[in-house]
Coordinates of C-alpha atoms and ligand atoms in Angstrom, one line a residue:
M4 CA 0.0 0.0 0.0
F5 CA 3.0 2.3 0.3
P6 CA 2.3 5.1 -2.3
F7 CA 5.8 5.6 -3.8
P8 CA 8.0 3.3 -5.9
E9 CA 10.8 3.3 -3.2
L10 CA 11.2 3.8 0.5
R11 CA 13.7 6.4 1.5
K12 CA 16.6 5.8 3.9
G13 CA 15.0 5.8 7.4
Q14 CA 11.5 5.8 6.0
D15 CA 11.4 2.0 6.1
A16 CA 12.2 1.9 9.8
M17 CA 9.6 4.5 10.5
L18 CA 7.0 2.6 8.5
D19 CA 7.7 -0.5 10.5
D20 CA 7.6 1.4 13.8
C21 CA 4.3 3.0 12.9
R22 CA 2.8 -0.4 11.9
T23 CA 3.9 -1.9 15.2
A24 CA 2.6 1.0 17.3
F25 CA -0.8 1.1 15.6
A26 CA -1.2 -2.7 15.8
A27 CA -0.2 -2.9 19.4
G28 CA -2.3 0.1 20.5
E29 CA 0.8 2.2 21.4
H30 CA 1.8 5.8 21.1
L31 CA 4.9 6.3 19.0
L32 CA 6.8 9.6 19.5
A33 CA 8.7 9.9 16.3
H34 CA 11.5 12.4 15.9
A35 CA 11.6 12.3 12.1
P36 CA 13.6 15.0 10.3
T37 CA 12.4 16.9 7.2
G38 CA 12.7 14.9 4.0
L39 CA 12.3 11.5 5.6
G40 CA 8.8 11.1 4.1
K41 CA 7.1 10.8 7.5
T42 CA 3.6 11.6 6.2
A43 CA 3.7 8.6 3.7
A44 CA 5.1 6.3 6.4
A45 CA 2.6 7.2 9.1
L46 CA -0.4 7.2 6.7
T47 CA 0.5 3.9 5.1
A48 CA 0.8 2.1 8.4
A49 CA -2.3 3.7 9.8
V50 CA -4.4 2.8 6.7
E51 CA -3.1 -0.8 6.7
V52 CA -4.0 -1.4 10.3
A53 CA -7.3 0.5 10.2
Q54 CA -8.5 -1.4 7.1
E55 CA -7.7 -4.7 8.7
R56 CA -9.5 -3.9 11.9
G57 CA -12.3 -1.6 10.8
L58 CA -10.9 1.5 12.4
L59 CA -10.9 5.2 11.5
V60 CA -7.6 7.1 10.8
V61 CA -7.6 10.7 12.0
A62 CA -4.7 12.9 10.8
L63 CA -4.5 16.1 12.8
T64 CA -2.5 19.2 11.7
S65 CA -1.8 22.5 13.3
R66 CA -2.1 24.5 10.1
Q67 CA -4.4 24.3 7.0
T68 CA -1.4 24.5 4.7
Q69 CA -0.3 21.1 6.0
H70 CA -3.5 19.4 4.8
A71 CA -2.2 19.3 1.2
I72 CA 0.5 16.8 1.7
F73 CA -1.9 14.4 3.5
V74 CA -4.5 14.7 0.7
E75 CA -1.8 14.2 -2.0
T76 CA -0.4 11.1 -0.2
L77 CA -3.9 9.7 0.3
K78 CA -4.7 10.1 -3.4
R79 CA -1.8 7.8 -4.2
I80 CA -2.8 5.3 -1.6
H81 CA -6.4 5.5 -2.9
A82 CA -5.1 4.6 -6.4
Q83 CA -4.1 1.2 -4.9
K84 CA -6.9 0.7 -2.4
P85 CA -10.0 2.9 -2.7
L86 CA -10.7 4.8 0.5
K87 CA -13.3 7.2 1.8
I88 CA -11.4 10.3 2.7
V89 CA -12.6 13.6 4.2
D90 CA -10.6 16.7 4.5
V91 CA -12.2 19.4 6.6
I92 CA -11.1 22.9 7.5
S93 CA -12.9 25.7 9.3
K94 CA -16.6 26.3 8.4
Q95 CA -15.9 29.8 7.4
D96 CA -13.1 28.8 5.0
M97 CA -15.4 26.1 3.4
C98 CA -18.5 28.3 3.1
P99 CA -19.4 28.8 -0.6
R100 CA -21.7 31.8 0.0
D101 CA -20.3 34.9 -1.6
D102 CA -22.7 37.1 0.3
L103 CA -21.1 36.1 3.6
D104 CA -17.7 37.6 2.8
E105 CA -17.1 38.3 6.5
S106 CA -13.6 38.2 7.9
R107 CA -14.6 38.2 11.6
Y108 CA -15.2 34.6 12.6
G109 CA -17.6 35.4 15.5
V110 CA -19.8 37.3 13.1
F111 CA -19.7 34.7 10.5
Q112 CA -20.5 31.9 13.0
A113 CA -23.5 33.8 14.4
V114 CA -24.9 34.6 11.0
C115 CA -24.4 31.0 9.8
T116 CA -26.1 29.7 13.0
A117 CA -29.1 32.0 12.5
L118 CA -29.4 31.1 8.8
V119 CA -29.5 27.4 9.6
R120 CA -31.9 27.9 12.5
N121 CA -34.3 29.8 10.3
N122 CA -33.8 27.4 7.4
D123 CA -32.6 30.3 5.3
C124 CA -29.4 28.8 3.9
S125 CA -30.2 27.0 0.7
Y126 CA -26.8 25.2 0.8
H127 CA -27.5 23.8 4.3
A128 CA -31.2 23.0 3.5
G129 CA -30.2 21.3 0.2
Y130 CA -28.2 18.6 2.0
S131 CA -29.0 15.1 0.9
P132 CA -27.4 11.8 2.0
Q133 CA -27.6 10.7 -1.6
F134 CA -24.9 13.2 -2.3
L135 CA -22.3 11.5 -0.1
P136 CA -21.1 8.8 -2.6
Q137 CA -20.0 11.6 -5.0
V138 CA -17.8 12.9 -2.2
F139 CA -16.1 9.6 -1.9
D140 CA -15.5 9.0 -5.6
E141 CA -11.9 10.2 -5.2
P142 CA -10.0 12.0 -2.4
L143 CA -11.0 15.6 -2.3
S144 CA -9.2 18.4 -0.6
A145 CA -11.4 20.8 1.4
A146 CA -11.1 23.3 -1.5
D147 CA -12.2 20.6 -4.0
L148 CA -15.2 19.7 -1.8
K149 CA -16.1 23.4 -1.6
T150 CA -16.1 23.7 -5.4
L151 CA -18.2 20.5 -5.8
C152 CA -20.7 21.6 -3.1
R153 CA -21.0 25.0 -4.7
E154 CA -22.1 23.4 -7.9
E155 CA -24.5 21.0 -6.1
V156 CA -25.8 23.7 -3.7
Q157 CA -24.7 21.8 -0.6
C158 CA -23.0 23.2 2.5
P159 CA -19.4 21.8 2.3
H160 CA -18.9 21.8 6.1
R161 CA -22.1 20.0 6.8
V162 CA -21.3 17.5 4.0
A163 CA -17.8 17.0 5.4
L164 CA -19.1 16.3 8.9
E165 CA -21.8 13.9 7.6
A166 CA -19.2 12.1 5.4
A167 CA -16.8 11.9 8.4
Q168 CA -19.4 9.6 10.1
E169 CA -18.6 6.9 7.5
C170 CA -15.1 7.7 6.2
D171 CA -11.9 5.8 6.4
V172 CA -9.6 8.7 6.9
L173 CA -10.3 12.2 8.3
I174 CA -7.9 15.1 8.0
C175 CA -8.7 18.0 10.4
D176 CA -7.2 20.5 12.8
Y177 CA -6.0 19.9 16.3
N178 CA -9.1 21.7 17.5
Y179 CA -11.3 18.7 16.6
L180 CA -9.8 16.8 19.5
F181 CA -7.7 19.0 21.7
T182 CA -9.7 22.0 23.0
P183 CA -12.1 22.3 26.0
W184 CA -15.0 22.3 23.5
S185 CA -13.8 19.4 21.3
D186 CA -16.5 17.1 22.7
V187 CA -19.2 19.1 21.0
V188 CA -17.6 18.9 17.6
W189 CA -16.5 15.3 17.9
D190 CA -20.0 14.2 19.0
R191 CA -21.3 15.3 15.6
I192 CA -18.9 12.9 13.9
Q193 CA -20.3 10.0 16.0
R194 CA -17.1 7.9 15.9
P195 CA -15.9 6.5 19.2
L196 CA -12.3 7.5 20.0
E197 CA -11.6 3.8 20.9
E198 CA -11.8 3.1 17.2
V199 CA -9.4 5.9 16.1
L200 CA -5.8 5.6 15.0
L201 CA -4.4 9.1 15.4
I202 CA -1.6 10.8 13.6
V203 CA -0.5 14.1 15.1
D204 CA 1.6 16.1 12.6
E205 CA 4.1 18.7 13.8
A206 CA 3.4 17.3 17.3
H207 CA 5.9 19.7 18.9
N208 CA 3.1 22.3 18.5
L209 CA 0.4 20.4 20.3
P210 CA 1.2 21.4 24.0
D211 CA 1.3 25.1 23.3
R212 CA -1.8 24.9 21.0
I213 CA -3.8 23.2 23.8
R214 CA -2.7 25.8 26.4
L215 CA -3.5 28.7 24.1
S216 CA -7.0 27.3 23.4
A217 CA -7.9 27.4 27.1
S218 CA -6.1 30.6 28.2
P219 CA -8.5 33.6 27.7
T220 CA -8.1 37.1 28.9
L221 CA -10.7 39.8 29.8
S222 CA -9.8 43.5 30.1
L223 CA -11.6 46.3 31.7
Q224 CA -11.7 48.0 28.3
R225 CA -13.5 45.0 26.8
I226 CA -16.1 45.0 29.6
R227 CA -16.7 48.8 29.0
E228 CA -17.1 48.2 25.3
A229 CA -19.7 45.4 26.1
Q230 CA -21.5 47.9 28.4
R231 CA -21.9 50.3 25.5
E232 CA -23.5 47.6 23.4
A233 CA -25.9 46.3 26.1
G234 CA -29.5 47.2 27.0
Q235 CA -30.3 48.6 30.4
A236 CA -30.6 45.4 32.5
L237 CA -27.5 43.8 31.0
R238 CA -25.6 47.0 31.4
A239 CA -26.3 47.0 35.1
Q240 CA -25.1 43.4 35.4
L241 CA -21.9 44.3 33.4
S242 CA -21.3 47.1 35.9
I243 CA -21.1 44.6 38.7
L244 CA -18.4 42.7 36.7
E245 CA -16.7 46.1 35.9
R246 CA -16.5 47.0 39.6
L247 CA -15.2 43.6 40.5
V248 CA -12.4 43.7 37.9
E249 CA -11.6 47.3 39.0
S250 CA -11.2 46.2 42.6
L251 CA -9.0 43.2 41.6
T252 CA -6.7 45.2 39.3
E253 CA -5.8 48.2 41.5
H254 CA -2.3 47.0 42.1
K255 CA 0.7 47.3 39.8
G256 CA 2.0 44.3 37.8
E257 CA 0.3 40.9 38.1
K258 CA -0.9 38.8 41.0
E259 CA -2.5 35.4 41.5
I260 CA -6.1 35.4 42.5
D261 CA -8.5 32.7 43.6
G262 CA -10.8 31.9 40.7
G263 CA -13.4 30.2 42.9
S264 CA -13.8 33.1 45.2
V265 CA -14.0 35.6 42.3
S266 CA -16.8 33.4 40.7
R267 CA -18.6 33.3 44.1
M268 CA -18.4 37.1 44.6
L269 CA -19.7 37.7 41.1
D270 CA -22.5 35.2 41.5
A271 CA -23.6 36.7 44.9
A272 CA -23.5 40.3 43.5
L273 CA -25.5 39.3 40.4
K274 CA -28.2 37.6 42.6
Q275 CA -29.0 41.1 43.8
K276 CA -29.9 41.8 40.2
L277 CA -32.2 38.8 40.1
T278 CA -29.8 36.6 38.1
D279 CA -26.7 34.5 38.7
L280 CA -23.4 33.8 36.9
E281 CA -25.0 31.2 34.7
G282 CA -28.0 33.4 33.8
F283 CA -25.6 36.4 33.2
V284 CA -23.5 34.4 30.7
Q285 CA -26.6 33.2 28.9
L286 CA -28.0 36.7 28.6
L287 CA -24.6 37.9 27.3
E288 CA -24.6 35.1 24.7
R289 CA -28.1 35.8 23.5
S290 CA -27.5 39.6 23.2
A291 CA -24.2 39.0 21.4
Q292 CA -25.9 36.7 19.0
R293 CA -28.5 39.3 18.1
R294 CA -25.8 41.9 17.4
L295 CA -23.7 39.5 15.3
Q296 CA -26.7 38.5 13.2
R297 CA -27.0 42.2 12.3
G298 CA -23.3 42.1 11.3
K299 CA -22.2 44.2 14.2
V300 CA -19.2 43.6 16.5
A301 CA -20.3 42.0 19.8
R302 CA -17.9 42.5 22.7
M303 CA -20.6 41.0 24.9
G304 CA -19.7 37.7 23.2
D305 CA -16.1 38.0 24.3
V306 CA -17.1 38.6 27.9
A307 CA -19.5 35.6 27.7
E308 CA -16.8 33.4 26.3
F309 CA -14.3 34.4 29.0
L310 CA -16.8 33.8 31.8
H311 CA -17.7 30.5 30.3
H312 CA -14.1 29.4 30.6
W313 CA -13.6 31.0 34.0
R314 CA -16.5 29.1 35.6
F315 CA -14.8 25.8 35.2
L316 CA -12.0 25.3 37.7
K317 CA -9.4 22.6 37.0
K318 CA -8.0 22.1 40.5
D319 CA -4.4 23.2 40.4
S320 CA -3.8 22.8 36.6
D321 CA -4.7 26.3 35.8
L322 CA -3.8 29.7 37.0
R323 CA -5.9 32.8 37.5
L324 CA -4.2 36.2 37.3
A325 CA -5.2 39.8 37.9
H326 CA -3.1 42.3 35.9
G327 CA -2.9 46.0 37.1
G328 CA -1.9 48.9 34.9
D329 CA -2.7 52.6 34.0
K330 CA -4.9 51.9 31.0
P331 CA -8.2 50.0 30.9
W332 CA -6.7 47.6 28.3
Q333 CA -3.9 46.8 30.7
R334 CA -6.2 46.0 33.7
K335 CA -7.4 42.5 33.1
L336 CA -8.1 39.0 34.4
S337 CA -6.6 36.1 32.7
L338 CA -6.9 32.4 33.0
R339 CA -3.8 30.3 32.0
L340 CA -4.0 26.6 31.5
L341 CA -0.8 25.2 33.0
D342 CA -1.2 21.6 32.1
P343 CA -2.1 20.6 28.5
A344 CA -2.4 17.0 29.7
S345 CA -5.7 18.0 31.4
I346 CA -7.1 18.1 27.9
S347 CA -4.9 15.7 25.9
A348 CA -4.4 12.8 28.4
P349 CA -8.1 11.6 28.2
V350 CA -7.9 11.7 24.4
F351 CA -4.7 9.7 24.2
R352 CA -6.0 7.3 26.8
A353 CA -9.1 6.7 24.7
V354 CA -7.7 6.3 21.1
R355 CA -6.6 2.9 19.9
G356 CA -3.1 4.0 19.0
S357 CA -1.2 7.1 17.8
V358 CA 1.9 8.4 16.1
L359 CA 3.1 11.9 17.1
M360 CA 5.7 13.1 14.6
S361 CA 7.9 16.1 14.1
G362 CA 11.3 17.1 12.9
T363 CA 12.0 18.5 16.4
L364 CA 10.3 16.2 18.8
K365 CA 13.1 16.1 21.4
P366 CA 13.4 15.1 24.2
R367 CA 10.5 12.7 23.6
S368 CA 10.0 12.2 27.4
F369 CA 9.2 15.9 27.6
Y370 CA 6.4 15.7 25.1
R371 CA 5.2 12.4 26.5
D372 CA 5.0 13.9 30.0
L373 CA 3.5 17.2 28.9
L374 CA 0.7 15.5 26.9
G375 CA 0.0 12.9 29.6
L376 CA 0.8 9.8 27.5
D377 CA 0.8 6.6 29.4
T378 CA 4.4 5.5 29.8
E379 CA 3.6 1.8 29.4
R380 CA 1.9 2.5 26.0
S381 CA 4.6 4.9 24.7
R382 CA 7.5 4.2 22.4
K383 CA 10.2 6.5 21.1
A384 CA 12.0 6.5 17.9
T385 CA 14.6 8.7 16.2
Y386 CA 15.4 8.7 12.5
S387 CA 18.4 10.4 11.1
S388 CA 18.2 13.1 8.4
P389 CA 18.3 11.7 4.8
F390 CA 20.1 14.9 3.6
P391 CA 23.8 14.8 2.9
P392 CA 25.5 16.4 5.9
E393 CA 28.1 18.1 3.7
N394 CA 25.3 20.3 2.2
R395 CA 25.1 22.2 5.4
L396 CA 27.7 24.3 7.2
L397 CA 26.5 24.5 10.8
L398 CA 28.3 27.1 12.9
C399 CA 27.8 28.0 16.6
V400 CA 29.2 31.4 17.2
D401 CA 30.7 31.3 20.6
D402 CA 31.7 34.9 21.4
V403 CA 28.1 36.1 21.5
S404 CA 25.6 35.7 24.3
T405 CA 22.1 37.3 24.2
L406 CA 21.5 37.0 27.9
Y407 CA 19.4 39.9 29.1
R408 CA 22.4 41.2 31.2
N409 CA 24.6 41.3 28.0
R410 CA 22.1 43.3 26.0
G411 CA 23.2 46.8 24.9
D412 CA 24.9 48.7 22.1
P413 CA 28.1 46.6 21.9
L414 CA 26.1 43.4 21.5
Y415 CA 23.8 44.9 18.9
R416 CA 26.7 46.2 16.9
K417 CA 28.5 42.9 17.0
L418 CA 25.5 41.0 15.8
A419 CA 24.7 43.6 13.1
A420 CA 28.3 43.5 11.9
S421 CA 28.4 39.8 11.7
L422 CA 25.0 39.5 9.9
T423 CA 26.2 42.1 7.5
T424 CA 29.2 40.0 6.6
V425 CA 27.1 36.9 6.2
A426 CA 24.7 38.7 3.8
Q427 CA 27.7 40.0 1.8
A428 CA 29.3 36.5 1.6
T429 CA 26.1 34.7 0.7
P430 CA 24.6 34.5 -2.8
G431 CA 20.8 34.3 -2.4
N432 CA 18.5 35.0 0.5
V433 CA 19.6 35.2 4.1
A434 CA 17.1 34.9 7.0
A435 CA 17.9 35.8 10.6
F436 CA 15.6 34.8 13.4
F437 CA 15.5 36.6 16.7
P438 CA 14.0 35.9 20.1
S439 CA 12.0 39.1 20.1
Y440 CA 11.1 42.0 17.8
A441 CA 12.9 44.4 20.2
L442 CA 16.2 42.7 19.7
R443 CA 15.6 42.3 16.0
D444 CA 15.0 46.1 15.7
E445 CA 18.1 47.0 17.6
V446 CA 20.2 44.9 15.3
A447 CA 18.4 46.0 12.2
S448 CA 19.1 49.6 12.9
R449 CA 22.8 48.9 13.1
L450 CA 23.3 46.8 9.9
G451 CA 26.0 47.9 7.5
E452 CA 25.8 48.0 3.7
H453 CA 24.9 44.4 3.0
G454 CA 23.7 44.7 -0.6
K455 CA 20.4 42.9 -0.2
A456 CA 16.8 44.0 0.1
L457 CA 15.9 44.2 3.8
L458 CA 12.6 42.5 4.6
L459 CA 11.2 42.8 8.2
E460 CA 8.5 40.5 9.5
E461 CA 5.7 42.6 10.7
R462 CA 4.0 41.8 14.0
G463 CA 0.5 40.5 13.3
A464 CA 0.9 41.0 9.5
S465 CA -2.1 39.9 7.4
P466 CA -1.9 36.7 5.3
A467 CA -1.7 38.9 2.2
K468 CA 1.3 40.8 3.5
R469 CA 3.0 37.6 4.5
T470 CA 2.4 36.1 1.0
A471 CA 3.8 39.3 -0.5
L472 CA 7.0 39.0 1.6
L473 CA 7.4 35.4 0.7
G474 CA 6.9 36.3 -3.0
R475 CA 9.7 38.9 -2.7
L476 CA 12.1 36.1 -1.6
Q477 CA 11.7 34.6 -5.1
Q478 CA 14.1 37.3 -6.3
R479 CA 16.8 35.7 -4.1
D480 CA 18.5 38.9 -3.0
A481 CA 16.9 39.6 0.4
L482 CA 17.9 39.7 4.0
L483 CA 14.8 38.7 6.0
L484 CA 14.8 39.6 9.7
A485 CA 12.0 37.7 11.6
V486 CA 11.3 36.2 15.1
M487 CA 11.6 32.6 16.3
G488 CA 8.2 31.0 16.9
G489 CA 6.6 33.3 14.3
I490 CA 5.1 32.2 11.0
F491 CA 8.5 32.7 9.2
G492 CA 10.4 30.9 11.9
E493 CA 8.2 27.8 11.9
G494 CA 5.2 27.7 9.7
V495 CA 6.7 28.5 6.4
D496 CA 8.5 26.0 4.1
Y497 CA 11.2 27.5 1.9
P498 CA 11.3 25.2 -1.2
G499 CA 13.9 25.3 -3.9
N500 CA 16.8 26.4 -1.6
L501 CA 15.0 29.7 -1.0
L502 CA 17.2 30.4 2.0
A503 CA 21.0 30.1 1.3
A504 CA 21.8 31.0 4.9
V505 CA 19.9 31.1 8.2
A506 CA 21.1 32.9 11.3
V507 CA 19.5 32.1 14.6
V508 CA 20.2 34.8 17.2
G509 CA 19.9 33.9 20.9
I510 CA 17.6 31.5 22.7
P511 CA 14.0 32.6 23.1
V512 CA 13.7 31.9 26.8
P513 CA 10.5 33.6 28.0
P514 CA 11.1 36.7 30.2
P515 CA 10.5 36.3 33.9
S516 CA 6.8 36.6 34.9
L517 CA 4.4 35.3 37.5
E518 CA 2.9 32.9 34.9
Q519 CA 6.3 31.6 34.0
K520 CA 7.2 31.1 37.7
K521 CA 3.9 29.2 38.4
L522 CA 4.4 27.1 35.3
E523 CA 7.9 26.1 36.6
E524 CA 6.5 25.4 40.0
Y525 CA 3.7 23.3 38.6
F526 CA 5.9 21.2 36.4
E527 CA 8.4 20.7 39.3
R528 CA 5.5 19.6 41.5
K529 CA 4.2 17.2 38.9
F530 CA 7.4 15.8 37.4
G531 CA 10.1 16.6 40.1
D532 CA 13.7 16.0 39.5
G533 CA 14.5 19.6 38.4
K534 CA 12.2 19.4 35.5
G535 CA 10.3 22.5 36.3
R536 CA 12.6 24.9 34.5
L537 CA 13.5 22.5 31.8
Y538 CA 9.8 21.9 30.9
A539 CA 8.6 25.5 31.4
Q540 CA 11.4 27.3 29.5
T541 CA 14.5 25.4 28.3
Y542 CA 12.9 22.7 26.1
P543 CA 10.3 25.0 24.5
A544 CA 13.0 27.6 23.8
V545 CA 15.4 25.1 22.2
N546 CA 12.6 23.8 20.0
R547 CA 12.1 27.2 18.5
V548 CA 15.9 27.5 17.8
L549 CA 15.8 24.1 16.1
Q550 CA 12.7 25.0 14.1
A551 CA 14.2 28.2 12.9
A552 CA 17.5 26.6 12.0
G553 CA 15.6 23.9 10.1
R554 CA 14.3 26.5 7.6
C555 CA 17.5 26.4 5.6
I556 CA 17.7 22.8 4.2
R557 CA 14.4 21.5 3.0
S558 CA 15.4 18.9 0.4
E559 CA 18.4 16.7 -0.3
T560 CA 19.7 19.1 -3.0
D561 CA 19.4 22.2 -0.8
R562 CA 22.7 23.7 0.4
G563 CA 23.3 26.4 3.0
V564 CA 24.8 27.9 6.1
V565 CA 23.2 27.8 9.5
L566 CA 24.6 30.1 12.2
L567 CA 23.7 29.9 15.8
Y568 CA 24.6 33.0 17.7
D569 CA 24.7 32.2 21.4
N570 CA 27.5 30.5 23.3
R571 CA 25.0 29.0 25.7
L572 CA 24.1 26.5 23.0
G573 CA 27.5 24.9 23.4
H574 CA 26.8 24.0 27.0
R575 CA 24.4 22.0 29.1
P576 CA 21.4 21.8 28.9
Y577 CA 21.4 22.9 25.3
R578 CA 24.4 21.2 23.7
R579 CA 22.8 17.7 23.5
F580 CA 20.3 19.1 20.9
L581 CA 23.0 20.2 18.5
P582 CA 24.0 17.8 15.7
K583 CA 27.5 16.4 16.0
E584 CA 28.8 18.1 12.9
V585 CA 28.4 21.6 14.5
R586 CA 31.5 23.7 14.3
H587 CA 32.3 26.3 17.0
C588 CA 33.8 29.6 15.9
T589 CA 34.1 33.2 16.8
S590 CA 32.2 36.0 14.9
S591 CA 35.4 37.2 13.3
A592 CA 35.9 33.8 11.7
V593 CA 32.4 33.7 10.3
P594 CA 32.9 35.6 7.0
A595 CA 35.8 33.4 5.8
L596 CA 34.0 30.2 6.8
V597 CA 30.8 31.3 4.9
R598 CA 32.8 32.4 1.9
S599 CA 34.8 29.2 1.8
F600 CA 31.6 27.1 2.0
N601 CA 29.9 29.1 -0.7
G602 CA 33.1 28.9 -2.8
P603 CA 32.6 29.3 -6.5
R604 CA 28.9 29.7 -6.0
T605 CA 29.4 33.2 -4.7
G606 CA 27.9 35.6 -7.1
N607 CA 25.6 32.9 -8.5
P608 CA 22.4 32.8 -6.5
P609 CA 21.0 29.3 -6.3
S610 CA 17.9 28.9 -8.5
Ligands
SF4_715 S1 -24.7 26.6 6.6 FE1 -22.9 26.2 5.4 S2 -23.2 27.2 3.5 FE2 -24.7 28.0 4.9 S3 -23.8 29.8 5.7 FE3 -23.3 28.2 7.1 S4 -21.3 27.4 6.3 FE4 -22.2 28.7 4.7

């Protein structure tokens, strides 16, 4: 069933490991570098075992762009063994109605819900089970399904969820299984988790994605905006919440608060207004819905969503904070999920077997612990890179440290001078990734004449701007300055040797904060053995370094230089993550080493 003529080096071992894990009901944590062909290996093994035992394969990705490789691989498998495949993305992105060209998801969702309830959407009303066989004729991407459904006047999202009830393979986002509200979505699919073989793509992203999905914030400003939208009775109830948040955020900085007592205080005060917390949230939701249906922003919905999360206390696995400040947007309450396992462990316990794969899934015990995988059921595997090591010059620049205490003009000048020489000595694009925009900007303002077009990643840039910036790289004469953990440092592939050199500046250790301290304390309590700091900051930071460094070589013919600017990477606890071929050098040696590596290619940008 393997969909390609030949297995690559290392791919055969991964295929065997995946088969064993799925057949034995285990969780395989696979550190599988770029280029290994991990999607084909995991899908082949999952489909083989699932077909034999009547199970469902679910492939989860963290980004829509990652769906394409799953669909393409499944098309090849389907050519040998016909399969029912469903690819589903967000309802908004699948909606074929041109009259709902609404970018705000909340507004879209409310309008769609109202249309369905009033039987006013012809696409939704037109659904017919007789249409499903057409969906399964051949594997369709979500975009293909949208096109087909537009012609047939069917709602693509509804069709996808109906089809998922009887499909062999479902491709969807992490959200379908790993958020506090996943039960609601999954219930619509009506497939027991006990019959699921799970593939988690780019699994290093999963812990953070889970924590983010359950960590909302509510500012005083947002409450006041909601008050302006509300009718008289609701406005009075929102005033109670406003006064409570004002009293909790009078201090400077942030402090931990008791979520249970805040809920009780709010509940008691609301009862004076003939309602309680539950009734208040429901009224906010109904009022927000009415505004959204009229195409208006509804901050009341944001307040309702926050309180909805706030009401559910998860013993000691989450943290409630009150943040003080001078401005209403700075004064806020926030809920921080500390333990992603509170959401992921029940899912992994229930599924029949799983493969979690990534090019940077190290150390595997960290991900196993963080996601709450059963040790007895978990296996680890490492596969080596199929790319020729001589195609990459990997340098660790040892006379630089970006520790906070070292920051200042001399460091910024040194980094800027070195990056300038790297850009001068490199034909083609150079990308440099920083731990923060602030450090990036300090260095950018001190660059010398480097002879390339300077491209700066914008904080919160729109997809159109990001696409334009990537398009600019096609001219192969740019110096891109971006941040680690951002879209350019992790989410973007750079095919065709688009980056001839990548510089990773520093280690993105999170700045000290109460949340960070509590996270460390929580992991230390839960895992002991000095793991608090490692799990809360060291391992996540090193993962971002490795992700950014991995942007350079994306295929076996790519060639390039990777520079790591931070001497801490040569020491514990970081050095174990660096490949053995790393060369240590000083910044003054960098230009000659880069020129020598590029050799005769200098002046001839790779194409
Ligand atoms: S029901 Fe489907 S087609 Fe209709 S508005 Fe909602 S998503 Fe769009």
